[in-house]
mmCIF file of C-alpha atoms and ligand atoms in Angstrom:
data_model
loop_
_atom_site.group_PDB
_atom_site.id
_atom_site.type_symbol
_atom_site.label_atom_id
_atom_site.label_comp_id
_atom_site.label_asym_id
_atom_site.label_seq_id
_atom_site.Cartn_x
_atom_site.Cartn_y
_atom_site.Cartn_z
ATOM 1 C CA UNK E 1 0.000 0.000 0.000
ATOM 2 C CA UNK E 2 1.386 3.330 -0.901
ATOM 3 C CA UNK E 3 0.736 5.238 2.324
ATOM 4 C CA UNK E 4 2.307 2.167 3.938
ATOM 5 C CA UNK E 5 5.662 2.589 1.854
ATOM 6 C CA UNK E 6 5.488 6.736 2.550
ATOM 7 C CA UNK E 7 6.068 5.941 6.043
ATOM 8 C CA UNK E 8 8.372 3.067 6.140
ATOM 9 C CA UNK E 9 10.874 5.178 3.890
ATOM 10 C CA UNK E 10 10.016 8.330 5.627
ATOM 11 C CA UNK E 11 11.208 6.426 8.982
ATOM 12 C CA UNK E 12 14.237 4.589 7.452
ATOM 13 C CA UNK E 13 15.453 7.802 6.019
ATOM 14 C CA UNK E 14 15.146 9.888 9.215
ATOM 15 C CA UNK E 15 17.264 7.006 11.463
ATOM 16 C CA UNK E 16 19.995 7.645 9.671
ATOM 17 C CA UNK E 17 19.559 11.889 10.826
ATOM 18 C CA UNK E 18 18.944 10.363 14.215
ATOM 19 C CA UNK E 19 22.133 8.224 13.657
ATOM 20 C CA UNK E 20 24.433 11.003 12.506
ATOM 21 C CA UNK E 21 22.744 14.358 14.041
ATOM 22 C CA UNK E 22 25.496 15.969 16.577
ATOM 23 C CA UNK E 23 28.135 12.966 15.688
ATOM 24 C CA UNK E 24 30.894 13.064 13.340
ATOM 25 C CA UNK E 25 30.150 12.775 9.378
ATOM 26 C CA UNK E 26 31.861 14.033 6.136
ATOM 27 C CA UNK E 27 30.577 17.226 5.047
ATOM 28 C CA UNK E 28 31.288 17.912 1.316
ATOM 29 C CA UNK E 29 30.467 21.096 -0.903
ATOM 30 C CA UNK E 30 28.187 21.392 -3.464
ATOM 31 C CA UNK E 31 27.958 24.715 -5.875
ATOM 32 C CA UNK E 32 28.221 28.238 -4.371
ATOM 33 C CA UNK E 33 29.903 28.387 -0.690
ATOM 34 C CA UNK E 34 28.019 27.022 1.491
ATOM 35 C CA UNK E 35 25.843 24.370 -0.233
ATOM 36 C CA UNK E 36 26.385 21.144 1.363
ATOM 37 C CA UNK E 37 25.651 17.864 1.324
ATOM 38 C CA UNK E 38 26.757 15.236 4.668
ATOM 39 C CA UNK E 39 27.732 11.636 4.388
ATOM 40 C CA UNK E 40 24.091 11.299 6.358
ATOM 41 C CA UNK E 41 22.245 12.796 2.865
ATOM 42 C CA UNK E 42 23.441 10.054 1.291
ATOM 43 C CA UNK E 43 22.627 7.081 3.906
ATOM 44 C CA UNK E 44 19.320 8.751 4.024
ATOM 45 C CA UNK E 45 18.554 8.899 0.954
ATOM 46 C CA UNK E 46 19.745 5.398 0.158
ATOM 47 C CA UNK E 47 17.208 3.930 3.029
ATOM 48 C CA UNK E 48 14.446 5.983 1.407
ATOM 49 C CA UNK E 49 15.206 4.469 -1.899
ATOM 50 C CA UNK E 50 15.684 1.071 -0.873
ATOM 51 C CA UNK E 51 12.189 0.890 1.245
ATOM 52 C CA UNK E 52 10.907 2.228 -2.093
ATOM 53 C CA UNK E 53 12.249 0.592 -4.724
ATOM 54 C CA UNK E 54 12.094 -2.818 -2.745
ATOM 55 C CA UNK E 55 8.107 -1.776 -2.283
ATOM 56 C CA UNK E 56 7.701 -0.450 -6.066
ATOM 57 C CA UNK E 57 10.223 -1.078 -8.540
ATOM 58 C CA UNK E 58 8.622 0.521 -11.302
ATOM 59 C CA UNK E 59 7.688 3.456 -10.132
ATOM 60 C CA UNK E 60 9.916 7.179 -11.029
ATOM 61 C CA UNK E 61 11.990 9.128 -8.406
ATOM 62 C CA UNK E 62 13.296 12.100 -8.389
ATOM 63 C CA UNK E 63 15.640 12.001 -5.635
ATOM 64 C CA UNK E 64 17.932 15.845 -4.383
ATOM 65 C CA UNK E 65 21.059 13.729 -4.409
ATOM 66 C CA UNK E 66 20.847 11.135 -6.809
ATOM 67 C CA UNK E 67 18.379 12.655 -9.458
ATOM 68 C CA UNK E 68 15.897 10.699 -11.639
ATOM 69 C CA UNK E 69 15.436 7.398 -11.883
ATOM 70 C CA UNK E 70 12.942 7.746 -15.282
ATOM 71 C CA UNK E 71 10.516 4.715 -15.050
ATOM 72 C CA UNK E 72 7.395 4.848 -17.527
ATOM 73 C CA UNK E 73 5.058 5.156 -14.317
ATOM 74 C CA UNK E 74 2.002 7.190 -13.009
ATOM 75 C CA UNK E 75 3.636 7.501 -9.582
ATOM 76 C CA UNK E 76 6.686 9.718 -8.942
ATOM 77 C CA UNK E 77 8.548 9.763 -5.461
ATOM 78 C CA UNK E 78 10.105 13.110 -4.324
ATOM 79 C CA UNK E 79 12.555 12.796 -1.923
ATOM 80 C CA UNK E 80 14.648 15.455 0.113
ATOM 81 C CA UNK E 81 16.682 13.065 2.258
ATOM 82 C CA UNK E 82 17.407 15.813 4.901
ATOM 83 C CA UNK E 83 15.532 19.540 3.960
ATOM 84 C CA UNK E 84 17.718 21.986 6.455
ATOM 85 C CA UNK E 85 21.274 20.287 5.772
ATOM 86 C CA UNK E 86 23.250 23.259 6.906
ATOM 87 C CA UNK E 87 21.009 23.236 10.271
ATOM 88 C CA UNK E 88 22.117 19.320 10.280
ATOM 89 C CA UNK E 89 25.351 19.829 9.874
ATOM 90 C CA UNK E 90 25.757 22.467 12.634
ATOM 91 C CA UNK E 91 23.451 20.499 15.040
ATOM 92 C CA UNK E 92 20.678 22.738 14.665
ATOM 93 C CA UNK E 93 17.388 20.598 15.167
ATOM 94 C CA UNK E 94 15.641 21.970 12.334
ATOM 95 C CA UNK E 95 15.897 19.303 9.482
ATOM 96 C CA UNK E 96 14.106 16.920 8.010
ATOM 97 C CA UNK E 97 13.477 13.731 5.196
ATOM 98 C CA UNK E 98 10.611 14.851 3.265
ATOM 99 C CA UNK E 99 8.870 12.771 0.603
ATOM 100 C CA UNK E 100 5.771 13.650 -1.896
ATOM 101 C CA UNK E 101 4.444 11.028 -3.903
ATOM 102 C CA UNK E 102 2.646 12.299 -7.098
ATOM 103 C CA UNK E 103 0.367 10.345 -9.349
ATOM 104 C CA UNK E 104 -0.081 11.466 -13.231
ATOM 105 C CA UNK E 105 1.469 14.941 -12.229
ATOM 106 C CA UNK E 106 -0.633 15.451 -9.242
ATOM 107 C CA UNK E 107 0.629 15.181 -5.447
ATOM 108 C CA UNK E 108 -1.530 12.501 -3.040
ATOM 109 C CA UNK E 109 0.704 12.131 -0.637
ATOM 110 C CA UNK E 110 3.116 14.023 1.311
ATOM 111 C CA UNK E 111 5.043 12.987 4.418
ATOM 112 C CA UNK E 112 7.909 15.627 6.647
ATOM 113 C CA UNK E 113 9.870 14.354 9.367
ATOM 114 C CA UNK E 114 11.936 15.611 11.643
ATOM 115 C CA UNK E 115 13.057 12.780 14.062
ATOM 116 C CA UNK E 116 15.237 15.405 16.045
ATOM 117 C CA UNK E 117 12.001 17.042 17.256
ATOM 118 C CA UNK E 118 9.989 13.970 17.296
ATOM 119 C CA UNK E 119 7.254 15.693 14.624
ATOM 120 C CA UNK E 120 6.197 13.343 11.719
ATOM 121 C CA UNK E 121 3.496 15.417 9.373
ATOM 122 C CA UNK E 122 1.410 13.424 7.100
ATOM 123 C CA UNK E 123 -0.690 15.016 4.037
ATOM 124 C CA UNK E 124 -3.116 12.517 1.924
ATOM 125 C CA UNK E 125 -5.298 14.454 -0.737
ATOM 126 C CA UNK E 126 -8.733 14.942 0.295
ATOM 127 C CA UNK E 127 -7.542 13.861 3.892
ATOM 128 C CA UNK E 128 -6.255 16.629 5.684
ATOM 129 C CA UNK E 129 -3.031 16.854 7.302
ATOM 130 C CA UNK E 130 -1.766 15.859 10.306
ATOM 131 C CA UNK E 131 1.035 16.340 13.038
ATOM 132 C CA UNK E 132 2.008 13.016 14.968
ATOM 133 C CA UNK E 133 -1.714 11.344 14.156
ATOM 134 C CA UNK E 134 -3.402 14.625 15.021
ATOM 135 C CA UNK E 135 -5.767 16.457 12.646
ATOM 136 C CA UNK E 136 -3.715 20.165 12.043
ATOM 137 C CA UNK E 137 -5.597 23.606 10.448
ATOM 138 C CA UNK E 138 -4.189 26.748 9.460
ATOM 139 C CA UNK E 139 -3.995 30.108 11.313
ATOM 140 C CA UNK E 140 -6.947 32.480 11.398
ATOM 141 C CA UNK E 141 -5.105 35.676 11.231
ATOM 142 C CA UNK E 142 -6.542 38.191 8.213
ATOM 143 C CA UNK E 143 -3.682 40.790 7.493
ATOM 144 C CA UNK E 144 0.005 41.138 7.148
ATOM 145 C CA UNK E 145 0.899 43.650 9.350
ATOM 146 C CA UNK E 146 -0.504 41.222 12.413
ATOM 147 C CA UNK E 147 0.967 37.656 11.426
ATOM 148 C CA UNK E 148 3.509 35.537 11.903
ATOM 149 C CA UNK E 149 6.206 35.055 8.823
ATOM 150 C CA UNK E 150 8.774 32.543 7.826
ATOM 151 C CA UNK E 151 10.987 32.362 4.201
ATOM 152 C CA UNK E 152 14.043 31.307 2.977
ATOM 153 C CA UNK E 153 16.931 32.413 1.446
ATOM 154 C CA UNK E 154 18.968 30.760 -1.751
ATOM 155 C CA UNK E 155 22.844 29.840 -0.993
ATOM 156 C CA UNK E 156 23.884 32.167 -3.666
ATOM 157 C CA UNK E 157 22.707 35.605 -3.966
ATOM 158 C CA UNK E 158 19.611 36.326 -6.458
ATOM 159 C CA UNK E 159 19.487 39.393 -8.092
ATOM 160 C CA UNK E 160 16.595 40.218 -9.354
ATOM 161 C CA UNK E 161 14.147 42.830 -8.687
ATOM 162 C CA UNK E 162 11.446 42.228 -5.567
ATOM 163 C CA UNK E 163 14.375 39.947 -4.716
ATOM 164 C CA UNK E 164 14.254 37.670 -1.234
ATOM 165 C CA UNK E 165 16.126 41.199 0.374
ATOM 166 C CA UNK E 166 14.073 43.488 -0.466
ATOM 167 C CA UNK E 167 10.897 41.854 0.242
ATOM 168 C CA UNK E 168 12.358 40.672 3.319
ATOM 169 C CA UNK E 169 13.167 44.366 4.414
ATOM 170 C CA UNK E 170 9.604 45.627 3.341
ATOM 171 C CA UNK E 171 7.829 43.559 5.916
ATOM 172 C CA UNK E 172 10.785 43.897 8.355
ATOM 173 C CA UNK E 173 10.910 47.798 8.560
ATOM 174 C CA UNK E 174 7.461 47.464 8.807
ATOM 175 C CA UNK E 175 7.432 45.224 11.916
ATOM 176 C CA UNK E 176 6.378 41.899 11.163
ATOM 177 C CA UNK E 177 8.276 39.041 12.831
ATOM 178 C CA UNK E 178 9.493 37.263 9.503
ATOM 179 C CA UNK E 179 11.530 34.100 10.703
ATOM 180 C CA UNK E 180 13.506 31.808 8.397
ATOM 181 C CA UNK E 181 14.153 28.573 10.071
ATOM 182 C CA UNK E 182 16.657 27.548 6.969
ATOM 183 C CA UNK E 183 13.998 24.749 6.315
ATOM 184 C CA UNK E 184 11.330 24.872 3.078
ATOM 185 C CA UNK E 185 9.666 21.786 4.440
ATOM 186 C CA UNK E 186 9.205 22.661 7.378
ATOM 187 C CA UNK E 187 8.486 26.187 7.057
ATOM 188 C CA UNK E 188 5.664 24.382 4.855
ATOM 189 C CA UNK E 189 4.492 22.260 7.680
ATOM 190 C CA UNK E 190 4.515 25.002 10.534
ATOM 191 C CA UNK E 191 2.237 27.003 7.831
ATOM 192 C CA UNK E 192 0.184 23.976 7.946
ATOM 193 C CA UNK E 193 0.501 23.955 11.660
ATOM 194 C CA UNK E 194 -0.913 27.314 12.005
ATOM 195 C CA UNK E 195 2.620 28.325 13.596
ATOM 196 C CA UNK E 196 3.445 30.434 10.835
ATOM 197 C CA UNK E 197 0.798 32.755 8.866
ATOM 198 C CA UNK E 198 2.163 32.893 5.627
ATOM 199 C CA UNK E 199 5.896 31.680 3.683
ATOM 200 C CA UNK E 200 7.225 32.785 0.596
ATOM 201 C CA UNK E 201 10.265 32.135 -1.277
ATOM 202 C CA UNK E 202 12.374 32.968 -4.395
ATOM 203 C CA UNK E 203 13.901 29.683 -5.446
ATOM 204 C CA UNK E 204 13.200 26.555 -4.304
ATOM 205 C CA UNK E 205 13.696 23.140 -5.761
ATOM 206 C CA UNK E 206 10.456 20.328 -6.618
ATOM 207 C CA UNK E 207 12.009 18.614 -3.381
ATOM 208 C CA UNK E 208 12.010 21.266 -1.250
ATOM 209 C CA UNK E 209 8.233 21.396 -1.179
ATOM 210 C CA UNK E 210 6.586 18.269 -2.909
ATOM 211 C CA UNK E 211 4.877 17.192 0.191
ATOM 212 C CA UNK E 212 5.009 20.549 2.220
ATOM 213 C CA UNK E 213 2.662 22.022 -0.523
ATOM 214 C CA UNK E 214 0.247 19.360 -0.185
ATOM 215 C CA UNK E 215 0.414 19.564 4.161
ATOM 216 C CA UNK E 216 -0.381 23.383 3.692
ATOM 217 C CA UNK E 217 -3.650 22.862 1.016
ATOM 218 C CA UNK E 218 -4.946 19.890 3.032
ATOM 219 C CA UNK E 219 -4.566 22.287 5.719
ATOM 220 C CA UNK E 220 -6.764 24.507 4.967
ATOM 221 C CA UNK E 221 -4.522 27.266 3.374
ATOM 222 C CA UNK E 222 -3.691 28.139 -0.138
ATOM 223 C CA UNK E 223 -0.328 27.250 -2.392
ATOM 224 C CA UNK E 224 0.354 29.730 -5.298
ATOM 225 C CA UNK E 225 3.274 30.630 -7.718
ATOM 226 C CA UNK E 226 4.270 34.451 -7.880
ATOM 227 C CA UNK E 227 1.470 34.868 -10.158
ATOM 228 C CA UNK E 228 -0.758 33.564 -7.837
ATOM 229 C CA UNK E 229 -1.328 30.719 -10.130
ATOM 230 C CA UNK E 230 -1.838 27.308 -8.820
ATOM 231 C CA UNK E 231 1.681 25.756 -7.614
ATOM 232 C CA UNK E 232 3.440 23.534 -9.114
ATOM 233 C CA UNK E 233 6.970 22.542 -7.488
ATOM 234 C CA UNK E 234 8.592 22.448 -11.095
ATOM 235 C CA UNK E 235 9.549 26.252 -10.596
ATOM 236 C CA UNK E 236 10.959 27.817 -8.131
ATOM 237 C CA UNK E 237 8.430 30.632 -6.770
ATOM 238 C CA UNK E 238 5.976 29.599 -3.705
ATOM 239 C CA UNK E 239 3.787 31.463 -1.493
ATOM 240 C CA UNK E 240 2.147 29.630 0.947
ATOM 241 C CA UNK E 241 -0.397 31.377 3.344
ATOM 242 C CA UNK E 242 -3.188 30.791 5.157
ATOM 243 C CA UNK E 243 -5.524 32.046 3.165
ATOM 244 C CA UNK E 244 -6.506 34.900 4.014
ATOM 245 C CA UNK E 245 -3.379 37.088 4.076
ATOM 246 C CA UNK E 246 -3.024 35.237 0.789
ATOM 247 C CA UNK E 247 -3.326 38.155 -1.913
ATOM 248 C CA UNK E 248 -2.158 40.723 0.384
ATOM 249 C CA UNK E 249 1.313 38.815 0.930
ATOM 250 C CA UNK E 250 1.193 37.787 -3.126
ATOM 251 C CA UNK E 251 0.867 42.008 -3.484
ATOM 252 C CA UNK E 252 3.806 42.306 -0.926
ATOM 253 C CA UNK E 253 6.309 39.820 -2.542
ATOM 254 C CA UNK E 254 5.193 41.046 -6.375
ATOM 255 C CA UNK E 255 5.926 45.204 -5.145
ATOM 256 C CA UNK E 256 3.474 46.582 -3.482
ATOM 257 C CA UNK E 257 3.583 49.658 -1.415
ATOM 258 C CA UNK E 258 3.225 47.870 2.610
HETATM 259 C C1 LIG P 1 17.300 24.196 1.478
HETATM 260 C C2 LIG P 1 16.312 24.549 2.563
HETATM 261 C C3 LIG P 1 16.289 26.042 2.799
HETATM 262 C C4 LIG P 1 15.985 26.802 1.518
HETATM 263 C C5 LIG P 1 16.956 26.411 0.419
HETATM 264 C C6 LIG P 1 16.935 24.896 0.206
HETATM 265 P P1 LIG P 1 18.556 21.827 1.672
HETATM 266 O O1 LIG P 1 17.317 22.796 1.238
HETATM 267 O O2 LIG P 1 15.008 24.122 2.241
HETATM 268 O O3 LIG P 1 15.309 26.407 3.739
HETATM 269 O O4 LIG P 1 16.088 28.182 1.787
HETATM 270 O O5 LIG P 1 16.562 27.076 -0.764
HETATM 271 O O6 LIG P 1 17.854 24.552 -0.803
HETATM 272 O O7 LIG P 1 19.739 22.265 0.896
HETATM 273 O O8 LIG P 1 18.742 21.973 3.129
HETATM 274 O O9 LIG P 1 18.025 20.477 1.261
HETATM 275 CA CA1 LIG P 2 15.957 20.982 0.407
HETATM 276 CA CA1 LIG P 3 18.484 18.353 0.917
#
């Protein structure tokens, strides 16, 4: 059963963070500075394979560290084998395996956990979402200037206009609390959660937020492009919001006087 096999590999790939978090592991580079990838990427993300492949042979994955394996299937896994490596590697407990599971271009399932923090979030399509077996809803909160922010930042620096700095210093010199936990998935799930109000970010990967998308819409909230255009994790714009702060934030993030 597919929900079965999201969860086995969702718990075989986040041993191996419990294994290596705040031990010793090699660290290696990837492009730009700071980009990196830890020998306990890799173990993860060969558990999460293995449960899946063992499960479904013939099904597609697009896996962060590996890439595609192209199989003429409906189903495609995404996997992030740890979203929030830099917090891993400097034993900061914000990371997590993350896995969607889409069928004919459309995600069903979605499953973020971080094993550090004992939180395992679960999305099914048409099912709602939920935090360790427990039904979760999005925030309530109607405007911008009152809520509770999170986004992200890329490794190297975009340039672009409405970039990740300036929006970020719109809503800061204005006074709202905008976080960034160095997470996508989990600034997904907290959105989900009803932690967070809104999230927005300027380049993130179909891994990042394959099954954080889905945790957010089964949520309650609303999942758009820059456009505000329904999301598809294929490019790299997301804001994610409860809602109702929705086309104010889209307005924020886009130019709009705040
Ligand atoms: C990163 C995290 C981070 C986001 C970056 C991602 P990684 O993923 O999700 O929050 O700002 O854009 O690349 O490298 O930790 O898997
Ligand atoms: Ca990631
Ligand atoms: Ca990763």
């Amino acid at each position: 059963m597919l929900k079965n096999t999201l969860l086995k590999a969702t718990e075989a790939g986040a041993a191996e963070l419990k294994r290596f978090f705040n031990g010793s592991f090699v660290i290696s580079n990837k492009e730009g500075i700071n980009n990196l990838v830890t020998e306990a990427d890799h173990a993860a993300e060969k558990a999460i394979m293995q449960v899946i492949q063992n499960d479904y042979p013939d099904h597609f994955i697009l896996s962060e560290e590996s890439g595609e394996i192209i199989q003429d299937s409906t189903y495609k896994w995404i996997i992030d084998p740890i979203d929030g490596t830099v917090n891993f590697a400097n034993g900061i407990p914000i990371c997590c395996v993350s896995i969607g599971l889409e069928q004919d271009g459309k995600m069903i399932m979605g499953a973020v956990y971080n094993p550090i923090m004992n939180e395992f979030f679960f999305a099914q399509k048409g099912f709602g979402a939920t935090l360790n077996n427990q039904k979760i809803e999005v925030s309530k909160k109607t405007e911008v200037i009152k809520s509770c922010l999170v986004t992200g930042f890329p490794y190297t620096y975009l340039d672009a206009p409405n970039g990740p700095i300036q929006v970020f210093e719109k809503l800061i010199r204005k006074g709202v609390p905008v976080r960034r936990l160095g997470s996508a998935a989990i600034d997904l799930c907290w959105v989900a959660a009803g932690r967070f109000d809104g999230f927005y970010e300027h380049n993130l990967q179909a891994w990042d937020s394959a099954a954080g998308f889905l945790m957010v819409e089964e949520a309650g909230g609303k999942v758009t492009d820059f456009n505000g255009y329904a999301y598809s994790p294929y490019q790299p714009h997301l804001i994610a919001t409860n809602g109702k702060i929705h086309d104010e934030l889209l307005g924020i993030v886009n130019g709009a006087n705040f």
